[in-house]
PDB file of C-alpha atoms in Angstrom:
ATOM      1  CA  GLN G  13       9.487  -7.974  16.698  1.00  0.00           C
ATOM      2  CA  ILE G  14      12.934  -9.413  16.075  1.00  0.00           C
ATOM      3  CA  ILE G  15      14.884  -9.791  12.856  1.00  0.00           C
ATOM      4  CA  THR G  16      17.490 -12.454  13.472  1.00  0.00           C
ATOM      5  CA  VAL G  17      20.998 -12.656  12.053  1.00  0.00           C
ATOM      6  CA  ARG G  18      19.792 -15.729  10.177  1.00  0.00           C
ATOM      7  CA  ASP G  19      17.046 -13.654   8.512  1.00  0.00           C
ATOM      8  CA  GLU G  20      19.569 -11.007   7.528  1.00  0.00           C
ATOM      9  CA  LEU G  21      22.062 -13.520   6.162  1.00  0.00           C
ATOM     10  CA  ARG G  22      19.396 -15.287   4.084  1.00  0.00           C
ATOM     11  CA  GLU G  23      18.259 -12.000   2.571  1.00  0.00           C
ATOM     12  CA  PHE G  24      21.852 -10.887   2.007  1.00  0.00           C
ATOM     13  CA  ASP G  25      22.613 -14.176   0.261  1.00  0.00           C
ATOM     14  CA  ALA G  26      19.559 -13.858  -1.996  1.00  0.00           C
ATOM     15  CA  LEU G  27      20.506 -10.294  -2.975  1.00  0.00           C
ATOM     16  CA  SER G  28      24.127 -11.295  -3.612  1.00  0.00           C
ATOM     17  CA  ARG G  29      23.080 -14.199  -5.819  1.00  0.00           C
ATOM     18  CA  ALA G  30      20.706 -11.954  -7.765  1.00  0.00           C
ATOM     19  CA  GLN G  31      23.444  -9.411  -8.423  1.00  0.00           C
ATOM     20  CA  LYS G  32      25.828 -12.096  -9.648  1.00  0.00           C
ATOM     21  CA  GLN G  33      23.147 -13.512 -11.955  1.00  0.00           C
ATOM     22  CA  GLN G  34      22.589 -10.057 -13.407  1.00  0.00           C
ATOM     23  CA  GLY G  35      26.319  -9.646 -13.987  1.00  0.00           C
ATOM     24  CA  GLU G  36      26.643  -6.785 -11.526  1.00  0.00           C
ATOM     25  CA  THR G  37      30.018  -6.213  -9.878  1.00  0.00           C
ATOM     26  CA  GLU G  38      30.700  -3.902  -6.980  1.00  0.00           C
ATOM     27  CA  THR G  39      34.239  -2.610  -6.567  1.00  0.00           C
ATOM     28  CA  SER G  40      33.536   0.080  -3.975  1.00  0.00           C
ATOM     29  CA  GLU G  41      34.466  -0.638  -0.369  1.00  0.00           C
ATOM     30  CA  LEU G  42      31.062   0.730   0.588  1.00  0.00           C
ATOM     31  CA  ALA G  43      29.243  -1.960  -1.395  1.00  0.00           C
ATOM     32  CA  PRO G  44      28.774  -4.309   1.603  1.00  0.00           C
ATOM     33  CA  LEU G  45      27.364  -1.423   3.626  1.00  0.00           C
ATOM     34  CA  ARG G  46      24.934  -0.537   0.864  1.00  0.00           C
ATOM     35  CA  MET G  47      23.956  -4.187   0.574  1.00  0.00           C
ATOM     36  CA  GLU G  48      23.352  -4.389   4.304  1.00  0.00           C
ATOM     37  CA  ALA G  49      21.226  -1.234   4.231  1.00  0.00           C
ATOM     38  CA  ILE G  50      19.068  -2.670   1.428  1.00  0.00           C
ATOM     39  CA  VAL G  51      18.678  -5.953   3.288  1.00  0.00           C
ATOM     40  CA  VAL G  52      17.706  -4.297   6.570  1.00  0.00           C
ATOM     41  CA  ASP G  53      15.293  -1.955   4.805  1.00  0.00           C
ATOM     42  CA  THR G  54      13.652  -4.925   3.049  1.00  0.00           C
ATOM     43  CA  LEU G  55      13.302  -6.949   6.245  1.00  0.00           C
ATOM     44  CA  VAL G  56      11.985  -3.998   8.240  1.00  0.00           C
ATOM     45  CA  GLY G  57       9.486  -3.280   5.479  1.00  0.00           C
ATOM     46  CA  LYS G  58       8.127  -6.817   5.553  1.00  0.00           C
ATOM     47  CA  MET G  59       7.919  -6.717   9.341  1.00  0.00           C
ATOM     48  CA  LEU G  60       5.995  -3.434   9.239  1.00  0.00           C
ATOM     49  CA  ILE G  61       3.546  -4.898   6.732  1.00  0.00           C
ATOM     50  CA  ARG G  62       2.865  -7.824   9.076  1.00  0.00           C
ATOM     51  CA  GLN G  63       2.465  -5.505  12.068  1.00  0.00           C
ATOM     52  CA  LEU G  64       0.073  -3.217  10.184  1.00  0.00           C
ATOM     53  CA  ALA G  65      -1.927  -6.205   8.980  1.00  0.00           C
ATOM     54  CA  ARG G  66      -2.379  -7.386  12.566  1.00  0.00           C
ATOM     55  CA  ALA G  67      -3.271  -3.888  13.753  1.00  0.00           C
ATOM     56  CA  TYR G  68      -6.000  -3.593  11.109  1.00  0.00           C
ATOM     57  CA  ASP G  69      -7.105  -7.217  11.449  1.00  0.00           C
ATOM     58  CA  VAL G  70      -6.146  -8.027   7.868  1.00  0.00           C
ATOM     59  CA  LYS G  71      -5.216 -11.598   7.035  1.00  0.00           C
ATOM     60  CA  SER G  72      -3.553 -12.928   3.925  1.00  0.00           C
ATOM     61  CA  ASP G  73      -5.969 -14.544   1.486  1.00  0.00           C
ATOM     62  CA  PRO G  74      -4.582 -17.870   0.196  1.00  0.00           C
ATOM     63  CA  ILE G  75      -6.727 -17.620  -2.924  1.00  0.00           C
ATOM     64  CA  GLN G  76      -5.260 -14.223  -3.821  1.00  0.00           C
ATOM     65  CA  VAL G  77      -1.769 -15.477  -3.024  1.00  0.00           C
ATOM     66  CA  GLU G  78      -2.140 -18.398  -5.410  1.00  0.00           C
ATOM     67  CA  LYS G  79      -3.780 -16.231  -8.066  1.00  0.00           C
ATOM     68  CA  LEU G  80      -0.928 -13.725  -7.999  1.00  0.00           C
ATOM     69  CA  TYR G  81       1.669 -16.501  -7.951  1.00  0.00           C
ATOM     70  CA  ALA G  82       0.017 -18.103 -10.997  1.00  0.00           C
ATOM     71  CA  GLN G  83       0.073 -14.758 -12.836  1.00  0.00           C
ATOM     72  CA  ILE G  84       3.785 -14.356 -12.146  1.00  0.00           C
ATOM     73  CA  VAL G  85       4.501 -17.904 -13.283  1.00  0.00           C
ATOM     74  CA  ALA G  86       2.454 -17.376 -16.458  1.00  0.00           C
ATOM     75  CA  GLU G  87       4.521 -14.291 -17.312  1.00  0.00           C
ATOM     76  CA  LYS G  88       7.666 -16.423 -17.089  1.00  0.00           C
ATOM     77  CA  GLY G  89       6.275 -19.119 -19.374  1.00  0.00           C
ATOM     78  CA  ASP G  90       5.796 -22.186 -17.212  1.00  0.00           C
ATOM     79  CA  GLU G  91       6.227 -23.293 -13.609  1.00  0.00           C
ATOM     80  CA  GLN G  92       9.324 -25.419 -14.188  1.00  0.00           C
ATOM     81  CA  ALA G  93      11.161 -22.534 -15.847  1.00  0.00           C
ATOM     82  CA  PHE G  94      10.095 -20.173 -13.074  1.00  0.00           C
ATOM     83  CA  GLU G  95      11.209 -22.546 -10.319  1.00  0.00           C
ATOM     84  CA  SER G  96      14.569 -22.947 -12.029  1.00  0.00           C
ATOM     85  CA  GLU G  97      14.980 -19.173 -12.326  1.00  0.00           C
ATOM     86  CA  LEU G  98      14.048 -18.711  -8.663  1.00  0.00           C
ATOM     87  CA  GLN G  99      16.658 -21.202  -7.565  1.00  0.00           C
ATOM     88  CA  GLU G 100      19.385 -19.812  -9.788  1.00  0.00           C
ATOM     89  CA  THR G 101      18.678 -16.166  -9.032  1.00  0.00           C
ATOM     90  CA  PHE G 102      17.766 -16.149  -5.343  1.00  0.00           C
ATOM     91  CA  GLY G 103      18.261 -19.697  -4.084  1.00  0.00           C
ATOM     92  CA  TRP G 104      14.558 -19.820  -3.201  1.00  0.00           C
ATOM     93  CA  THR G 105      11.919 -22.500  -3.472  1.00  0.00           C
ATOM     94  CA  PRO G 106       8.453 -21.540  -4.778  1.00  0.00           C
ATOM     95  CA  GLU G 107       7.146 -21.638  -1.210  1.00  0.00           C
ATOM     96  CA  GLU G 108       9.846 -19.232  -0.065  1.00  0.00           C
ATOM     97  CA  PHE G 109       8.934 -16.907  -2.928  1.00  0.00           C
ATOM     98  CA  ARG G 110       5.285 -16.995  -1.880  1.00  0.00           C
ATOM     99  CA  SER G 111       6.180 -16.242   1.735  1.00  0.00           C
ATOM    100  CA  ARG G 112       8.818 -13.580   1.098  1.00  0.00           C
ATOM    101  CA  VAL G 113       7.321 -11.764  -1.892  1.00  0.00           C
ATOM    102  CA  VAL G 114       3.743 -12.707  -2.728  1.00  0.00           C
ATOM    103  CA  VAL G 115       2.234 -12.726   0.760  1.00  0.00           C
ATOM    104  CA  PRO G 116       3.573  -9.241   1.696  1.00  0.00           C
ATOM    105  CA  PHE G 117       2.263  -7.898  -1.617  1.00  0.00           C
ATOM    106  CA  VAL G 118      -1.194  -9.398  -1.012  1.00  0.00           C
ATOM    107  CA  LEU G 119      -1.277  -8.059   2.547  1.00  0.00           C
ATOM    108  CA  SER G 120      -0.355  -4.588   1.245  1.00  0.00           C
ATOM    109  CA  SER G 121      -3.171  -4.730  -1.302  1.00  0.00           C
ATOM    110  CA  LEU G 122      -5.720  -5.891   1.271  1.00  0.00           C
ATOM    111  CA  LEU G 123      -4.601  -3.181   3.696  1.00  0.00           C
ATOM    112  CA  ASN G 124      -5.004  -0.566   0.986  1.00  0.00           C
ATOM    113  CA  ASP G 125      -8.533  -1.765   0.195  1.00  0.00           C
ATOM    114  CA  LYS G 126      -9.491  -1.595   3.856  1.00  0.00           C
ATOM    115  CA  LEU G 127      -7.999   1.851   4.375  1.00  0.00           C
ATOM    116  CA  VAL G 128      -9.560   3.586   1.384  1.00  0.00           C
ATOM    117  CA  ASN G 129     -13.010   2.358   2.448  1.00  0.00           C
ATOM    118  CA  ASP G 130     -12.596   3.138   6.147  1.00  0.00           C
ATOM    119  CA  GLU G 131     -14.340   6.357   7.171  1.00  0.00           C
ATOM    120  CA  THR G 132     -12.154   6.894  10.239  1.00  0.00           C
ATOM    121  CA  SER G 133      -8.933   6.554   8.226  1.00  0.00           C
ATOM    122  CA  GLN G 134     -10.166   9.143   5.713  1.00  0.00           C
ATOM    123  CA  GLU G 135     -11.499  11.654   8.228  1.00  0.00           C
ATOM    124  CA  THR G 136      -8.393  13.864   8.318  1.00  0.00           C
ATOM    125  CA  ARG G 137      -8.381  14.217   4.539  1.00  0.00           C
ATOM    126  CA  ARG G 138     -12.099  14.818   4.416  1.00  0.00           C
ATOM    127  CA  GLN G 139     -11.649  17.609   6.951  1.00  0.00           C
ATOM    128  CA  ALA G 140      -8.806  19.052   4.884  1.00  0.00           C
ATOM    129  CA  ILE G 141     -10.915  19.277   1.729  1.00  0.00           C
ATOM    130  CA  THR G 142     -13.778  20.752   3.775  1.00  0.00           C
ATOM    131  CA  ILE G 143     -11.488  23.495   5.048  1.00  0.00           C
ATOM    132  CA  ALA G 144     -10.185  24.053   1.517  1.00  0.00           C
ATOM    133  CA  ARG G 145     -13.718  24.537   0.203  1.00  0.00           C
ATOM    134  CA  THR G 146     -14.521  26.984   3.013  1.00  0.00           C
ATOM    135  CA  ARG G 147     -11.460  29.038   2.117  1.00  0.00           C
ATOM    136  CA  LEU G 148     -12.455  29.061  -1.557  1.00  0.00           C
ATOM    137  CA  THR G 149     -16.007  30.159  -0.862  1.00  0.00           C
ATOM    138  CA  SER G 150     -14.594  32.897   1.391  1.00  0.00           C
ATOM    139  CA  GLY G 151     -12.730  34.361  -1.556  1.00  0.00           C
ATOM    140  CA  GLU G 152      -9.251  32.860  -1.341  1.00  0.00           C
ATOM    141  CA  THR G 153      -7.679  31.850  -4.626  1.00  0.00           C
ATOM    142  CA  MET G 154      -7.482  28.285  -5.848  1.00  0.00           C
ATOM    143  CA  SER G 155      -3.693  28.518  -6.147  1.00  0.00           C
ATOM    144  CA  ASP G 156      -3.184  29.688  -2.540  1.00  0.00           C
ATOM    145  CA  VAL G 157      -5.402  26.970  -1.094  1.00  0.00           C
ATOM    146  CA  ALA G 158      -3.872  24.292  -3.281  1.00  0.00           C
ATOM    147  CA  ARG G 159      -0.328  25.351  -2.356  1.00  0.00           C
ATOM    148  CA  ASP G 160      -1.030  24.726   1.331  1.00  0.00           C
ATOM    149  CA  LEU G 161      -2.565  21.335   0.599  1.00  0.00           C
ATOM    150  CA  SER G 162       0.364  20.379  -1.618  1.00  0.00           C
ATOM    151  CA  LEU G 163       2.785  21.071   1.217  1.00  0.00           C
ATOM    152  CA  THR G 164       0.742  18.978   3.651  1.00  0.00           C
ATOM    153  CA  TYR G 165       0.118  15.964   1.445  1.00  0.00           C
ATOM    154  CA  GLU G 166       3.102  16.243  -0.912  1.00  0.00           C
ATOM    155  CA  VAL G 167       0.889  16.029  -3.972  1.00  0.00           C
ATOM    156  CA  ASN G 168       0.060  18.377  -6.819  1.00  0.00           C
ATOM    157  CA  ALA G 169      -3.290  19.296  -5.295  1.00  0.00           C
ATOM    158  CA  THR G 170      -4.537  21.618  -8.016  1.00  0.00           C
ATOM    159  CA  SER G 171      -4.887  21.219 -11.744  1.00  0.00           C
ATOM    160  CA  ASP G 172      -6.368  23.182 -14.598  1.00  0.00           C
ATOM    161  CA  LEU G 173      -8.230  20.518 -16.512  1.00  0.00           C
ATOM    162  CA  GLY G 174      -9.156  22.769 -19.406  1.00  0.00           C
ATOM    163  CA  PHE G 175     -12.475  22.487 -21.253  1.00  0.00           C
ATOM    164  CA  LEU G 176     -14.191  19.137 -20.748  1.00  0.00           C
ATOM    165  CA  SER G 177     -17.485  17.656 -21.880  1.00  0.00           C
ATOM    166  CA  ALA G 178     -19.803  15.646 -19.655  1.00  0.00           C
ATOM    167  CA  SER G 179     -18.591  12.387 -21.188  1.00  0.00           C
ATOM    168  CA  GLU G 180     -15.051  13.164 -20.022  1.00  0.00           C
ATOM    169  CA  LEU G 181     -15.982  13.768 -16.380  1.00  0.00           C
ATOM    170  CA  PRO G 182     -16.474  11.440 -13.388  1.00  0.00           C
ATOM    171  CA  ASP G 183     -20.155  10.972 -12.649  1.00  0.00           C
ATOM    172  CA  ALA G 184     -19.979  12.987  -9.421  1.00  0.00           C
ATOM    173  CA  TRP G 185     -18.592  15.988 -11.322  1.00  0.00           C
ATOM    174  CA  LYS G 186     -21.149  16.192 -14.127  1.00  0.00           C
ATOM    175  CA  SER G 187     -23.906  18.013 -12.295  1.00  0.00           C
ATOM    176  CA  PRO G 188     -21.804  20.782 -10.718  1.00  0.00           C
ATOM    177  CA  ALA G 189     -19.763  21.217 -13.890  1.00  0.00           C
ATOM    178  CA  PHE G 190     -22.820  22.262 -15.874  1.00  0.00           C
ATOM    179  CA  GLU G 191     -25.117  23.713 -13.191  1.00  0.00           C
ATOM    180  CA  LEU G 192     -22.823  25.974 -11.177  1.00  0.00           C
ATOM    181  CA  ASP G 193     -22.531  29.645 -12.072  1.00  0.00           C
ATOM    182  CA  ILE G 194     -19.273  30.750 -13.678  1.00  0.00           C
ATOM    183  CA  GLY G 195     -16.776  31.136 -10.839  1.00  0.00           C
ATOM    184  CA  GLY G 196     -18.848  28.840  -8.655  1.00  0.00           C
ATOM    185  CA  VAL G 197     -17.322  26.287  -6.283  1.00  0.00           C
ATOM    186  CA  SER G 198     -18.764  22.810  -5.964  1.00  0.00           C
ATOM    187  CA  GLU G 199     -19.638  20.864  -2.870  1.00  0.00           C
ATOM    188  CA  ILE G 200     -17.118  18.208  -1.831  1.00  0.00           C
ATOM    189  CA  LEU G 201     -17.018  15.490  -4.486  1.00  0.00           C
ATOM    190  CA  GLU G 202     -16.025  12.003  -3.352  1.00  0.00           C
ATOM    191  CA  SER G 203     -14.770   9.123  -5.470  1.00  0.00           C
ATOM    192  CA  PRO G 204     -12.877   5.885  -4.863  1.00  0.00           C
ATOM    193  CA  GLU G 205      -9.676   7.812  -5.617  1.00  0.00           C
ATOM    194  CA  GLY G 206     -10.181  10.731  -3.266  1.00  0.00           C
ATOM    195  CA  PHE G 207     -11.877  14.035  -2.479  1.00  0.00           C
ATOM    196  CA  ALA G 208     -12.232  17.031  -4.762  1.00  0.00           C
ATOM    197  CA  VAL G 209     -13.622  20.510  -5.114  1.00  0.00           C
ATOM    198  CA  ILE G 210     -14.028  22.031  -8.554  1.00  0.00           C
ATOM    199  CA  GLN G 211     -14.447  25.575  -9.765  1.00  0.00           C
ATOM    200  CA  ILE G 212     -15.983  26.527 -13.099  1.00  0.00           C
ATOM    201  CA  LEU G 213     -14.051  29.223 -14.953  1.00  0.00           C
ATOM    202  CA  ASP G 214     -16.018  29.287 -18.202  1.00  0.00           C
ATOM    203  CA  ARG G 215     -18.287  27.325 -20.548  1.00  0.00           C
ATOM    204  CA  VAL G 216     -18.510  27.115 -24.305  1.00  0.00           C
ATOM    205  CA  THR G 217     -21.255  25.589 -26.396  1.00  0.00           C
ATOM    206  CA  ASN G 218     -21.167  24.456 -29.980  1.00  0.00           C
ATOM    207  CA  GLU G 219     -23.716  22.607 -32.063  1.00  0.00           C
ATOM    208  CA  GLU G 220     -22.885  19.258 -30.480  1.00  0.00           C
ATOM    209  CA  GLU G 221     -22.088  19.848 -26.808  1.00  0.00           C
ATOM    210  CA  THR G 222     -21.239  22.167 -23.943  1.00  0.00           C
ATOM    211  CA  ARG G 223     -17.776  22.089 -22.440  1.00  0.00           C
ATOM    212  CA  ALA G 224     -16.810  23.483 -19.045  1.00  0.00           C
ATOM    213  CA  HIS G 225     -13.440  24.950 -18.134  1.00  0.00           C
ATOM    214  CA  ILE G 226     -12.663  23.294 -14.801  1.00  0.00           C
ATOM    215  CA  VAL G 227     -10.033  23.849 -12.151  1.00  0.00           C
ATOM    216  CA  ALA G 228      -9.901  21.239  -9.404  1.00  0.00           C
ATOM    217  CA  ILE G 229      -8.383  20.733  -5.993  1.00  0.00           C
ATOM    218  CA  ARG G 230      -7.941  17.039  -5.238  1.00  0.00           C
ATOM    219  CA  ILE G 231      -6.719  15.107  -2.216  1.00  0.00           C
ATOM    220  CA  PRO G 232      -6.151  11.374  -2.700  1.00  0.00           C
ATOM    221  CA  ARG G 233      -7.577   8.958  -0.173  1.00  0.00           C
ATOM    222  CA  LYS G 234      -5.204   7.704   2.463  1.00  0.00           C
ATOM    223  CA  GLY G 235      -3.866   4.376   1.287  1.00  0.00           C
ATOM    224  CA  PHE G 236      -1.378   1.726   2.260  1.00  0.00           C
ATOM    225  CA  SER G 237       1.680   3.673   1.078  1.00  0.00           C
ATOM    226  CA  ASP G 238       0.735   6.591   3.355  1.00  0.00           C
ATOM    227  CA  LEU G 239       0.190   4.275   6.314  1.00  0.00           C
ATOM    228  CA  PHE G 240       3.457   2.452   5.629  1.00  0.00           C
ATOM    229  CA  ASP G 241       5.456   5.697   5.403  1.00  0.00           C
ATOM    230  CA  GLU G 242       3.974   6.870   8.711  1.00  0.00           C
ATOM    231  CA  ALA G 243       4.801   3.578  10.413  1.00  0.00           C
ATOM    232  CA  LYS G 244       8.337   3.547   9.010  1.00  0.00           C
ATOM    233  CA  ALA G 245       8.981   7.124  10.137  1.00  0.00           C
ATOM    234  CA  GLN G 246       7.884   6.199  13.664  1.00  0.00           C
ATOM    235  CA  ALA G 247       9.705   2.862  13.788  1.00  0.00           C
ATOM    236  CA  LYS G 248      12.572   2.488  16.222  1.00  0.00           C
ATOM    237  CA  ILE G 249      15.245  -0.011  15.249  1.00  0.00           C
ATOM    238  CA  TRP G 250      17.923  -1.391  17.535  1.00  0.00           C
ATOM    239  CA  LYS G 251      20.740  -3.647  16.440  1.00  0.00           C
ATOM    240  CA  PHE G 252      22.143  -6.021  19.045  1.00  0.00           C
ATOM    241  CA  VAL G 253      25.415  -7.841  18.445  1.00  0.00           C
ATOM    242  CA  GLY G 254      26.209 -10.791  20.693  1.00  0.00           C
ATOM    243  CA  ARG G 255      29.134 -13.112  21.139  1.00  0.00           C
ATOM    244  CA  GLU G 256      28.986 -16.838  21.534  1.00  0.00           C
ATOM    245  CA  GLY G 257      30.433 -18.491  24.629  1.00  0.00           C
TER     246      GLY G 257
END
């Protein structure tokens, strides 16, 4: 896809107007270069969102677009005030704001919903947690396994959750938390947020309840931000400069 000079100039103008409205002044000679980098990054990001939406057969939902737009307007007070602020700050009409801000946001949200519920998209992470559980049941320590996962997925994969009661646990965790032997490792536990394996370090019981000391390894589901980062890392960008005449 092509980003035209006109696209870049319009985005540059909107950013410049916004800075002036916020009272920001740039005295560094590098300011125009930084501005250009921000503009290009913004335009490439929007293009990638559109490309990913087409690749995953995701289409913008006009109802969600209008709902989000109405929420934004409501936060500003009323539509007239919002339209005035848009014009003064960015030089945009409401329709331009929908197209340039709201629609990409809605597409991102819809892409995320599709990804987290797509079995194929989650397969790599499901395999990773399966391997992690196998290593744990083979005697490797929780910290060693979690360290490797943290390096792969750039998340804090392990956490000592302390002593928790059943009411404080996700439904999928309640049975293993109170049925496993001390030191036991659960099966793979799935939730809308991701995949987990828990280990029970201890239990205490008082007159009211039993609490389990839980350590967990968790891998979040692959979502839009992961897909976007992958696409951006693989993107190749060329800049062509022409001359009239």
